[in-house]
Coordinates of C-alpha atoms in Angstrom, one line a residue:
M25 CA -1.7 33.2 114.6
K26 CA 1.1 35.1 112.9
A27 CA -0.1 35.7 109.3
S28 CA 3.2 35.0 107.6
I29 CA 3.7 31.5 108.9
A30 CA 1.9 28.7 107.1
L31 CA 1.0 26.5 110.0
T32 CA -2.5 25.8 111.2
A33 CA -4.5 23.6 113.5
A34 CA -7.7 24.1 111.5
A35 CA -6.7 21.6 108.8
A36 CA -6.6 18.5 111.0
L37 CA -7.8 19.1 114.5
A38 CA -9.9 16.1 114.8
A39 CA -7.3 13.6 113.7
K40 CA -6.1 10.8 116.0
A41 CA -4.3 12.4 119.0
S42 CA -1.9 9.6 119.7
A43 CA 1.0 10.9 117.5
A44 CA 4.5 11.3 118.9
C45 CA 4.0 15.1 118.8
F46 CA 1.2 17.5 117.9
S47 CA 2.5 18.4 114.4
E48 CA 2.1 14.9 113.0
R49 CA -1.7 15.3 113.1
L50 CA -1.2 18.5 111.0
G51 CA 0.8 16.9 108.3
Y52 CA 4.3 17.9 109.6
P53 CA 7.0 15.6 111.1
C54 CA 8.4 15.9 114.6
C55 CA 11.7 17.7 115.0
S56 CA 14.8 15.8 116.0
G57 CA 16.1 18.9 117.7
K58 CA 14.7 21.6 120.0
E59 CA 15.5 24.9 118.3
V60 CA 12.3 27.0 118.2
V61 CA 11.7 29.1 115.1
Y62 CA 8.0 30.0 115.8
T63 CA 5.4 29.4 118.4
D64 CA 1.6 29.5 117.9
N65 CA -1.5 28.0 119.6
D66 CA -0.6 24.6 118.2
G67 CA 2.8 24.5 119.8
K68 CA 6.5 25.2 119.1
W69 CA 7.8 24.8 115.6
G70 CA 11.2 24.3 114.1
V71 CA 12.6 23.9 110.5
E72 CA 14.5 20.8 109.4
N73 CA 15.4 19.7 105.9
G74 CA 13.6 22.7 104.4
N75 CA 10.2 21.8 106.1
W76 CA 8.4 22.8 109.2
C77 CA 8.4 20.3 112.1
G78 CA 6.8 20.2 115.6
I79 CA 8.8 20.3 118.8
A80 CA 7.3 17.9 121.4
D81 CA 6.3 19.3 124.8
T82 CA 6.0 17.5 128.1
P83 CA 2.4 16.2 128.3
A84 CA 0.0 18.2 130.5
P85 CA -1.9 16.9 133.5
A86 CA -4.8 14.6 132.7
A87 CA -7.4 17.3 133.8
C88 CA -6.2 19.4 130.9
W89 CA -5.3 16.5 128.5
S90 CA -5.6 18.4 125.3
T91 CA -2.8 20.9 126.0
G92 CA -0.3 18.1 125.8
L93 CA -1.5 17.6 122.2
G94 CA -1.2 21.3 121.3
Y95 CA -4.8 22.4 122.0
P96 CA -6.4 24.4 124.8
C97 CA -8.9 23.0 127.2
C98 CA -12.5 24.1 126.6
S99 CA -13.8 26.5 129.2
S100 CA -16.5 24.1 130.4
S101 CA -16.9 20.3 130.8
S102 CA -20.4 20.7 129.4
A103 CA -19.2 22.1 126.1
E104 CA -20.8 20.7 122.9
V105 CA -18.9 17.7 121.6
W106 CA -18.0 18.0 118.0
Y107 CA -15.7 15.0 117.7
T108 CA -14.6 12.0 119.9
D109 CA -11.4 9.9 119.6
D110 CA -9.3 7.8 121.9
S111 CA -7.9 10.9 123.7
G112 CA -11.2 12.4 124.6
K113 CA -14.0 14.6 123.5
W114 CA -13.3 17.7 121.4
G115 CA -15.2 21.0 121.3
V116 CA -14.7 24.3 119.4
E117 CA -14.2 27.7 121.1
N118 CA -13.0 31.0 119.6
G119 CA -12.7 29.3 116.2
D120 CA -10.2 26.7 117.5
W121 CA -10.5 23.1 118.7
C122 CA -10.3 22.5 122.4
G123 CA -10.4 19.5 124.7
I124 CA -13.4 19.0 126.9
P125 CA -12.2 18.4 130.5
K126 CA -12.7 15.0 131.8
T127 CA -15.0 14.7 134.9
S128 CA -15.8 11.8 137.2
G129 CA -19.4 12.0 136.0
G130 CA -18.6 10.3 132.8
S131 CA -19.1 11.5 129.2
T132 CA -21.2 14.3 127.9
G133 CA -23.5 13.9 125.0
G134 CA -23.3 15.6 121.6
S135 CA -22.6 15.2 117.9
T136 CA -19.6 13.7 116.3
G137 CA -19.3 16.1 113.4
G138 CA -16.3 18.1 112.4
S139 CA -13.2 17.6 110.3
T140 CA -11.4 14.2 110.3
G141 CA -8.8 14.8 107.6
G142 CA -5.1 15.0 108.2
N143 CA -4.5 17.8 105.8
A144 CA -6.3 21.0 104.7
T145 CA -8.8 20.4 101.9
P146 CA -9.0 22.8 98.9
G147 CA -12.3 24.7 98.8
E148 CA -14.2 26.5 96.1
Q149 CA -12.6 27.9 93.0
Y150 CA -10.8 31.3 93.6
T151 CA -10.5 33.8 90.7
I152 CA -7.8 36.4 90.5
T153 CA -9.2 39.8 89.5
G154 CA -6.6 42.4 88.9
N155 CA -3.3 42.5 90.8
P156 CA -2.7 39.1 92.4
F157 CA -0.3 40.5 95.0
K158 CA -3.0 42.9 96.4
D159 CA -5.1 42.1 99.4
V160 CA -3.4 38.8 100.1
E161 CA -0.9 37.4 102.6
F162 CA 2.4 36.3 101.2
Y163 CA 3.5 32.7 101.9
I164 CA 6.8 32.2 103.7
N165 CA 9.2 29.7 102.0
P166 CA 10.2 27.2 104.8
Y167 CA 13.2 26.0 102.7
Y168 CA 14.7 29.5 102.8
V169 CA 14.0 29.8 106.5
D170 CA 16.1 26.7 107.0
E171 CA 18.9 28.2 104.9
V172 CA 18.9 31.4 106.9
N173 CA 18.9 29.4 110.1
G174 CA 22.0 27.6 108.8
A175 CA 23.6 31.0 108.0
I176 CA 22.8 32.4 111.4
A177 CA 24.6 29.4 113.0
Q178 CA 27.8 30.6 111.3
M179 CA 27.5 34.2 112.6
S180 CA 28.9 35.8 115.8
D181 CA 27.9 39.4 115.1
S182 CA 24.7 40.1 117.1
S183 CA 23.6 43.0 114.9
L184 CA 24.1 40.8 111.8
I185 CA 22.2 38.0 113.4
A186 CA 19.3 40.4 114.1
K187 CA 19.2 41.4 110.4
A188 CA 19.2 37.7 109.3
E189 CA 16.4 36.9 111.7
K190 CA 14.3 39.5 109.9
M191 CA 14.9 37.8 106.6
K192 CA 12.9 34.9 107.7
T193 CA 9.7 37.0 107.9
Y194 CA 9.7 38.0 104.2
S195 CA 8.4 36.0 101.3
N196 CA 10.4 34.9 98.3
A197 CA 9.8 32.6 95.4
I198 CA 10.1 28.9 95.4
W199 CA 12.1 27.6 92.4
L200 CA 10.9 24.5 90.6
D201 CA 14.3 24.1 88.8
T202 CA 14.3 20.4 88.3
I203 CA 11.6 17.7 87.9
K204 CA 12.7 16.3 91.3
N205 CA 12.5 19.6 93.1
M206 CA 9.1 20.3 91.5
Q207 CA 7.9 16.9 92.8
S208 CA 9.3 17.7 96.3
W209 CA 8.3 21.3 96.7
L210 CA 5.3 22.2 94.7
E211 CA 2.5 20.4 96.5
S212 CA 4.0 20.6 100.0
N213 CA 4.1 24.4 99.7
L214 CA 0.7 24.6 98.2
Q215 CA -0.6 22.6 101.1
G216 CA 1.2 24.8 103.5
A217 CA -0.2 28.0 102.0
L218 CA -3.7 26.4 102.0
A219 CA -3.3 25.6 105.7
Q220 CA -2.3 29.1 106.5
Q221 CA -5.3 30.4 104.4
E222 CA -7.8 28.3 106.3
S223 CA -6.3 29.3 109.6
T224 CA -6.3 33.1 109.0
G225 CA -9.3 33.5 106.8
S226 CA -7.2 35.5 104.4
K227 CA -6.1 34.5 100.9
V228 CA -2.5 33.4 100.9
L229 CA -0.4 33.9 97.7
T230 CA 2.4 31.5 96.8
V231 CA 5.0 32.4 94.1
F232 CA 6.7 29.7 92.1
V233 CA 9.4 30.0 89.4
V234 CA 8.8 27.6 86.5
Y235 CA 12.4 26.9 85.3
D236 CA 13.3 23.7 83.4
L237 CA 13.0 24.4 79.7
P238 CA 15.1 22.1 77.4
G239 CA 18.3 23.9 76.6
R240 CA 17.7 26.3 79.6
D241 CA 19.9 29.4 79.8
C242 CA 21.4 28.9 76.4
H243 CA 23.7 31.9 76.6
A244 CA 25.2 31.0 80.0
L245 CA 27.0 28.0 81.6
A246 CA 26.4 28.4 85.3
S247 CA 22.7 27.7 85.3
N248 CA 22.1 25.2 82.4
G249 CA 19.3 22.8 83.2
E250 CA 18.8 19.1 83.3
L251 CA 16.9 18.9 80.0
L252 CA 18.6 19.1 76.6
A253 CA 17.4 20.8 73.5
N254 CA 15.9 17.7 71.8
A255 CA 12.5 16.2 71.1
G256 CA 12.8 13.5 73.8
D257 CA 13.5 16.1 76.6
M258 CA 10.8 18.4 75.2
E259 CA 8.3 15.5 75.7
R260 CA 9.6 15.1 79.3
Y261 CA 9.2 18.8 79.9
K262 CA 5.6 18.6 78.9
T263 CA 4.5 15.3 80.5
E264 CA 6.8 15.0 83.6
Y265 CA 7.0 18.7 84.4
I266 CA 4.3 21.0 83.0
D267 CA 1.5 18.4 83.2
V268 CA 2.3 17.5 86.8
I269 CA 2.4 21.2 87.8
E270 CA -1.0 21.7 86.1
G271 CA -2.5 18.8 88.0
H272 CA -1.4 20.2 91.4
L273 CA -2.6 23.7 90.5
K274 CA -6.0 22.4 89.5
K275 CA -6.3 20.6 92.8
Y276 CA -5.4 23.7 94.9
K277 CA -7.9 25.9 93.2
S278 CA -9.0 27.9 96.2
Q279 CA -5.8 29.9 96.6
P280 CA -3.9 32.4 94.5
V281 CA -0.7 31.4 92.8
V282 CA 1.8 33.4 90.8
L283 CA 4.1 31.7 88.3
I284 CA 7.3 33.4 87.2
V285 CA 8.0 31.7 83.8
E286 CA 11.4 30.6 82.6
P287 CA 13.8 33.4 83.5
D288 CA 16.2 34.5 80.7
S289 CA 14.6 32.3 78.0
L290 CA 12.7 34.6 75.8
A291 CA 15.2 37.4 76.3
N292 CA 17.7 35.1 74.8
M293 CA 15.4 34.7 71.8
V294 CA 15.5 38.5 71.3
T295 CA 19.2 39.0 71.4
N296 CA 21.2 35.8 71.2
I297 CA 19.8 33.5 68.5
E298 CA 22.2 34.8 65.8
T299 CA 25.3 34.8 67.9
T300 CA 25.0 31.8 70.2
P301 CA 24.6 28.4 68.6
A302 CA 23.0 26.9 71.7
C303 CA 20.3 29.5 71.6
A304 CA 19.6 28.8 67.9
D305 CA 19.4 25.1 68.8
S306 CA 16.9 25.8 71.6
Q307 CA 14.7 28.3 69.7
N308 CA 11.9 25.9 68.7
Y309 CA 11.8 24.3 72.2
Y310 CA 11.6 27.6 73.9
Y311 CA 8.7 28.7 71.8
D312 CA 6.9 25.4 71.9
G313 CA 7.4 25.1 75.7
H314 CA 5.9 28.6 76.3
A315 CA 3.0 27.9 74.0
Y316 CA 2.3 24.7 75.8
L317 CA 2.5 26.1 79.4
I318 CA 0.4 29.2 78.6
K319 CA -2.4 27.0 77.2
K320 CA -2.2 24.8 80.4
F321 CA -1.7 27.4 83.1
G322 CA -3.3 30.5 81.5
V323 CA -6.8 29.2 81.7
L324 CA -6.7 28.6 85.4
P325 CA -8.6 31.5 87.1
H326 CA -6.5 31.4 90.3
V327 CA -3.2 31.5 88.6
A328 CA -1.4 34.6 87.2
M329 CA 1.7 34.2 84.9
Y330 CA 4.5 36.6 84.3
L331 CA 7.0 36.0 81.5
D332 CA 10.6 37.1 82.1
I333 CA 12.0 40.1 80.2
G334 CA 15.5 40.1 81.4
H335 CA 16.6 43.5 82.7
A336 CA 17.5 47.1 81.8
F337 CA 20.9 46.2 80.5
W338 CA 19.7 43.4 78.4
L339 CA 16.6 44.6 76.5
G340 CA 16.8 48.3 77.4
W341 CA 18.0 49.6 74.0
D342 CA 15.5 50.9 71.5
D343 CA 16.0 48.1 68.9
N344 CA 15.9 45.4 71.5
R345 CA 12.7 46.6 73.0
E346 CA 11.1 46.9 69.6
K347 CA 12.1 43.3 68.7
A348 CA 11.0 42.1 72.2
G349 CA 7.5 43.5 71.6
K350 CA 7.2 41.3 68.5
V351 CA 8.6 38.2 70.1
Y352 CA 6.5 38.4 73.3
A353 CA 3.3 39.2 71.4
K354 CA 3.9 36.2 69.2
V355 CA 4.5 33.9 72.2
I356 CA 1.4 35.1 74.0
Q357 CA -0.8 34.6 71.0
S358 CA 0.6 31.1 70.5
G359 CA -0.7 30.1 73.9
S360 CA -4.3 31.2 73.3
P361 CA -6.8 30.8 74.9
G362 CA -4.4 31.0 77.9
K363 CA -3.8 34.4 79.3
V364 CA -0.6 36.1 80.6
R365 CA -0.9 38.7 83.3
G366 CA 2.4 40.4 82.5
F367 CA 6.2 40.3 82.8
T368 CA 9.0 40.1 85.4
D369 CA 12.3 41.9 85.3
N370 CA 15.6 41.9 87.0
V371 CA 15.3 38.3 88.1
S372 CA 18.6 37.3 89.8
N373 CA 20.1 40.6 88.8
Y374 CA 21.5 43.7 90.5
T375 CA 20.3 46.6 88.4
P376 CA 19.0 49.3 90.8
W377 CA 15.3 50.3 90.7
E378 CA 16.5 53.9 90.2
D379 CA 20.0 55.2 89.4
P380 CA 20.0 59.0 88.8
T381 CA 23.8 58.9 88.3
L382 CA 23.3 57.1 85.0
S383 CA 22.0 58.5 81.7
R384 CA 22.1 57.7 78.0
G385 CA 25.8 58.0 77.1
P386 CA 29.1 56.2 76.6
E387 CA 29.1 54.8 80.2
T388 CA 25.8 53.0 79.5
E389 CA 26.6 52.2 75.8
W390 CA 23.8 54.7 75.0
N391 CA 21.1 52.7 76.8
P392 CA 18.1 55.0 77.3
C393 CA 16.9 52.8 80.2
P394 CA 19.8 52.6 82.6
D395 CA 17.7 51.5 85.6
E396 CA 14.7 49.2 86.1
K397 CA 12.2 52.0 86.5
R398 CA 13.0 53.6 83.2
F399 CA 13.2 50.2 81.6
L400 CA 9.6 49.2 82.7
E401 CA 8.3 52.6 81.7
A402 CA 9.6 52.1 78.2
M403 CA 8.6 48.4 78.0
H404 CA 5.0 49.3 79.0
K405 CA 4.7 51.7 76.1
D406 CA 6.4 49.3 73.6
F407 CA 4.5 46.2 74.6
K408 CA 1.2 48.1 74.4
A409 CA 2.2 49.3 71.0
A410 CA 3.0 45.7 70.0
G411 CA -0.6 44.8 70.7
I412 CA -0.1 43.0 74.1
S413 CA -3.3 43.7 76.1
S414 CA -2.2 42.8 79.6
V415 CA 1.1 44.6 80.5
Y416 CA 1.9 44.4 84.2
F417 CA 5.2 43.9 85.9
V418 CA 6.8 42.2 88.9
S419 CA 10.2 43.6 89.6
D420 CA 12.8 41.5 91.5
T421 CA 14.3 43.6 94.3
S422 CA 16.0 40.8 96.2
R423 CA 19.6 42.1 95.5
N424 CA 19.4 45.6 94.0
G425 CA 19.2 47.8 97.1
H426 CA 22.8 48.9 96.9
K427 CA 24.8 49.8 93.7
T428 CA 27.3 47.0 93.2
D429 CA 30.9 47.3 92.3
R430 CA 30.5 46.0 88.7
K431 CA 32.4 47.9 86.1
H432 CA 29.8 47.3 83.5
P433 CA 26.0 47.2 84.2
G434 CA 25.8 43.8 82.4
E435 CA 27.8 42.0 85.1
W436 CA 25.5 39.4 86.7
C437 CA 27.4 36.9 88.7
N438 CA 27.7 37.1 92.6
Q439 CA 28.4 40.8 92.4
T440 CA 30.4 42.5 95.3
G441 CA 28.6 45.4 96.9
V442 CA 25.3 43.5 96.9
G443 CA 22.5 44.8 99.1
I444 CA 19.0 43.5 99.7
G445 CA 16.5 45.8 98.1
A446 CA 12.9 47.0 98.6
R447 CA 10.7 44.6 100.5
P448 CA 8.0 42.5 98.8
K449 CA 5.0 44.7 98.4
A450 CA 2.0 45.1 96.1
S451 CA 1.6 48.3 94.0
P452 CA 4.7 49.9 95.5
I453 CA 5.1 53.0 93.3
S454 CA 2.5 55.7 93.2
G455 CA 1.7 56.6 89.6
M456 CA 2.8 53.2 88.2
D457 CA -0.5 51.3 88.3
Y458 CA 1.0 48.7 85.9
L459 CA 3.7 47.7 88.5
D460 CA 2.0 44.9 90.4
A461 CA 4.7 44.3 92.9
F462 CA 8.2 44.4 94.2
Y463 CA 9.1 40.8 95.1
W464 CA 12.1 38.7 96.1
I465 CA 12.4 36.2 93.3
K466 CA 16.0 35.2 93.6
P467 CA 16.7 34.5 97.3
L468 CA 19.6 36.4 98.7
G469 CA 22.4 34.0 99.6
E470 CA 22.0 31.5 96.8
S471 CA 24.9 31.6 94.4
D472 CA 24.7 32.7 90.8
G473 CA 27.5 30.3 89.8
T474 CA 30.8 28.8 90.7
S475 CA 34.1 30.7 90.5
D476 CA 36.0 27.4 90.1
E477 CA 37.5 27.7 86.6
T478 CA 37.9 23.9 86.4
A479 CA 34.2 23.2 87.0
V480 CA 32.0 22.0 84.1
R481 CA 29.5 24.8 84.8
F482 CA 32.0 27.6 85.2
D483 CA 30.9 30.7 83.4
G484 CA 33.5 33.5 82.6
Y485 CA 31.3 36.1 84.2
C486 CA 31.7 34.4 87.6
G487 CA 35.5 34.9 87.2
H488 CA 35.3 38.6 86.5
E489 CA 37.0 41.1 88.9
T490 CA 33.7 42.3 90.4
A491 CA 32.4 38.8 91.1
M492 CA 32.8 37.6 94.7
K493 CA 35.1 34.6 95.1
P494 CA 35.4 31.8 96.0
A495 CA 31.8 31.1 95.0
P496 CA 29.9 27.7 95.0
E497 CA 27.8 26.3 92.2
A498 CA 24.6 28.1 91.2
G499 CA 21.9 27.7 93.8
K500 CA 24.2 26.6 96.6
W501 CA 24.4 28.7 99.7
F502 CA 27.0 31.5 99.6
Q503 CA 27.5 32.8 103.1
K504 CA 29.8 35.7 102.4
H505 CA 27.4 37.1 99.7
F506 CA 24.4 36.8 102.0
E507 CA 26.2 38.6 104.8
Q508 CA 27.2 41.5 102.5
G509 CA 23.6 41.7 101.3
L510 CA 22.4 42.1 104.8
K511 CA 24.9 44.8 105.6
N512 CA 24.1 46.8 102.5
A513 CA 20.3 46.5 102.7
N514 CA 18.4 49.5 101.4
P515 CA 16.1 50.2 103.1
P516 CA 18.1 48.9 106.1
L517 CA 16.9 45.8 107.8

């Protein structure tokens, strides 16, 4: 089975075989259409409503009854029986379930052991040691596959379609940006990753973005959250959001999970408390929320957390980095005994990994760290000096492969000239052993914010000259931006 697709027969092969199509026994619905996204030993798969679905095939002849249910026939009618149901007798060959051919001589004897569950069952506790992105497979986000399929349906250029098809093979983060989305997407994707893990025998890593703090994105308007900066919503954040995530993570203990924690939040605490009233109002909730979630998630051995540190043109200046060291050290200590693996940079941003054309000077407002590589090199030293013991990084390369048209490096909304960047990869830079991974955290094609000046969530940056227009609300699909990102991909797709 292809390693990057989280579909498996091993999770539920002995379930009742009377479903409308093979996928129902595996915990996935039947497709309403016939578009094939992926084919494996189970059958043909499509994607609808952000989830995998099975495409029903014409039933096979009775002599090979199991193929109509998505499983091969056993090589012999005398194969050992591991399970029996209304369809027939099941055996196991080559690590997969198979149907024992029916003969006129009647049944064959054997045991009735084997799995009877309809979903994969978590196994023994897994413990992350070192870089969580290393020596694992990356889970593919089915919701993004669905979005890309929708984008392809709007294209006519065959070369562009080929590039878009490749996008479906790469992993990106799953954003838990509301309580409702968390309830819909967290466990379903943990289950999908577990199924893939049981099928392939390799550990499968899923990356989630925890993103629902009260007063979220206090210095912006385009991505404000559902919870307000007050005590009541803080309680909801803890009990309806963090506690629920914790429960699911504890259940799925046999697989590695990475959490990208609250993008932009602590960076705002470094730079915007004194100038932005909404950030001052959110301060206590940001700190309290981080302390709470670090205590909850940071003690789970199969979970690694990365706190967000903005990007080079936010915290890159010397005084900002010095202040950041104090803020992040305090936050991490407040979550003891929970542990934090490290930090993530450039989330949803466009700053190139390396930009040799920029140096400390008037053009960069005397920023000594005008690209993400120099930023992380400096932050590693400063965070170590601040007493932070675990300083590792995940850099978002989802949209920084091509230098954008922005006139100031601080521009952040739907930038023209966008290009997909380096592919998700563990330990990507020789000599930077503290860089755990390049990873696609913000999915290319999802808008940063609306350009509609009459909209409640309109942010001025989305109306700037270098922001692509017209643009939909944050998180909605932005076809033109996606297509430009494909064309400008570096390395090319």
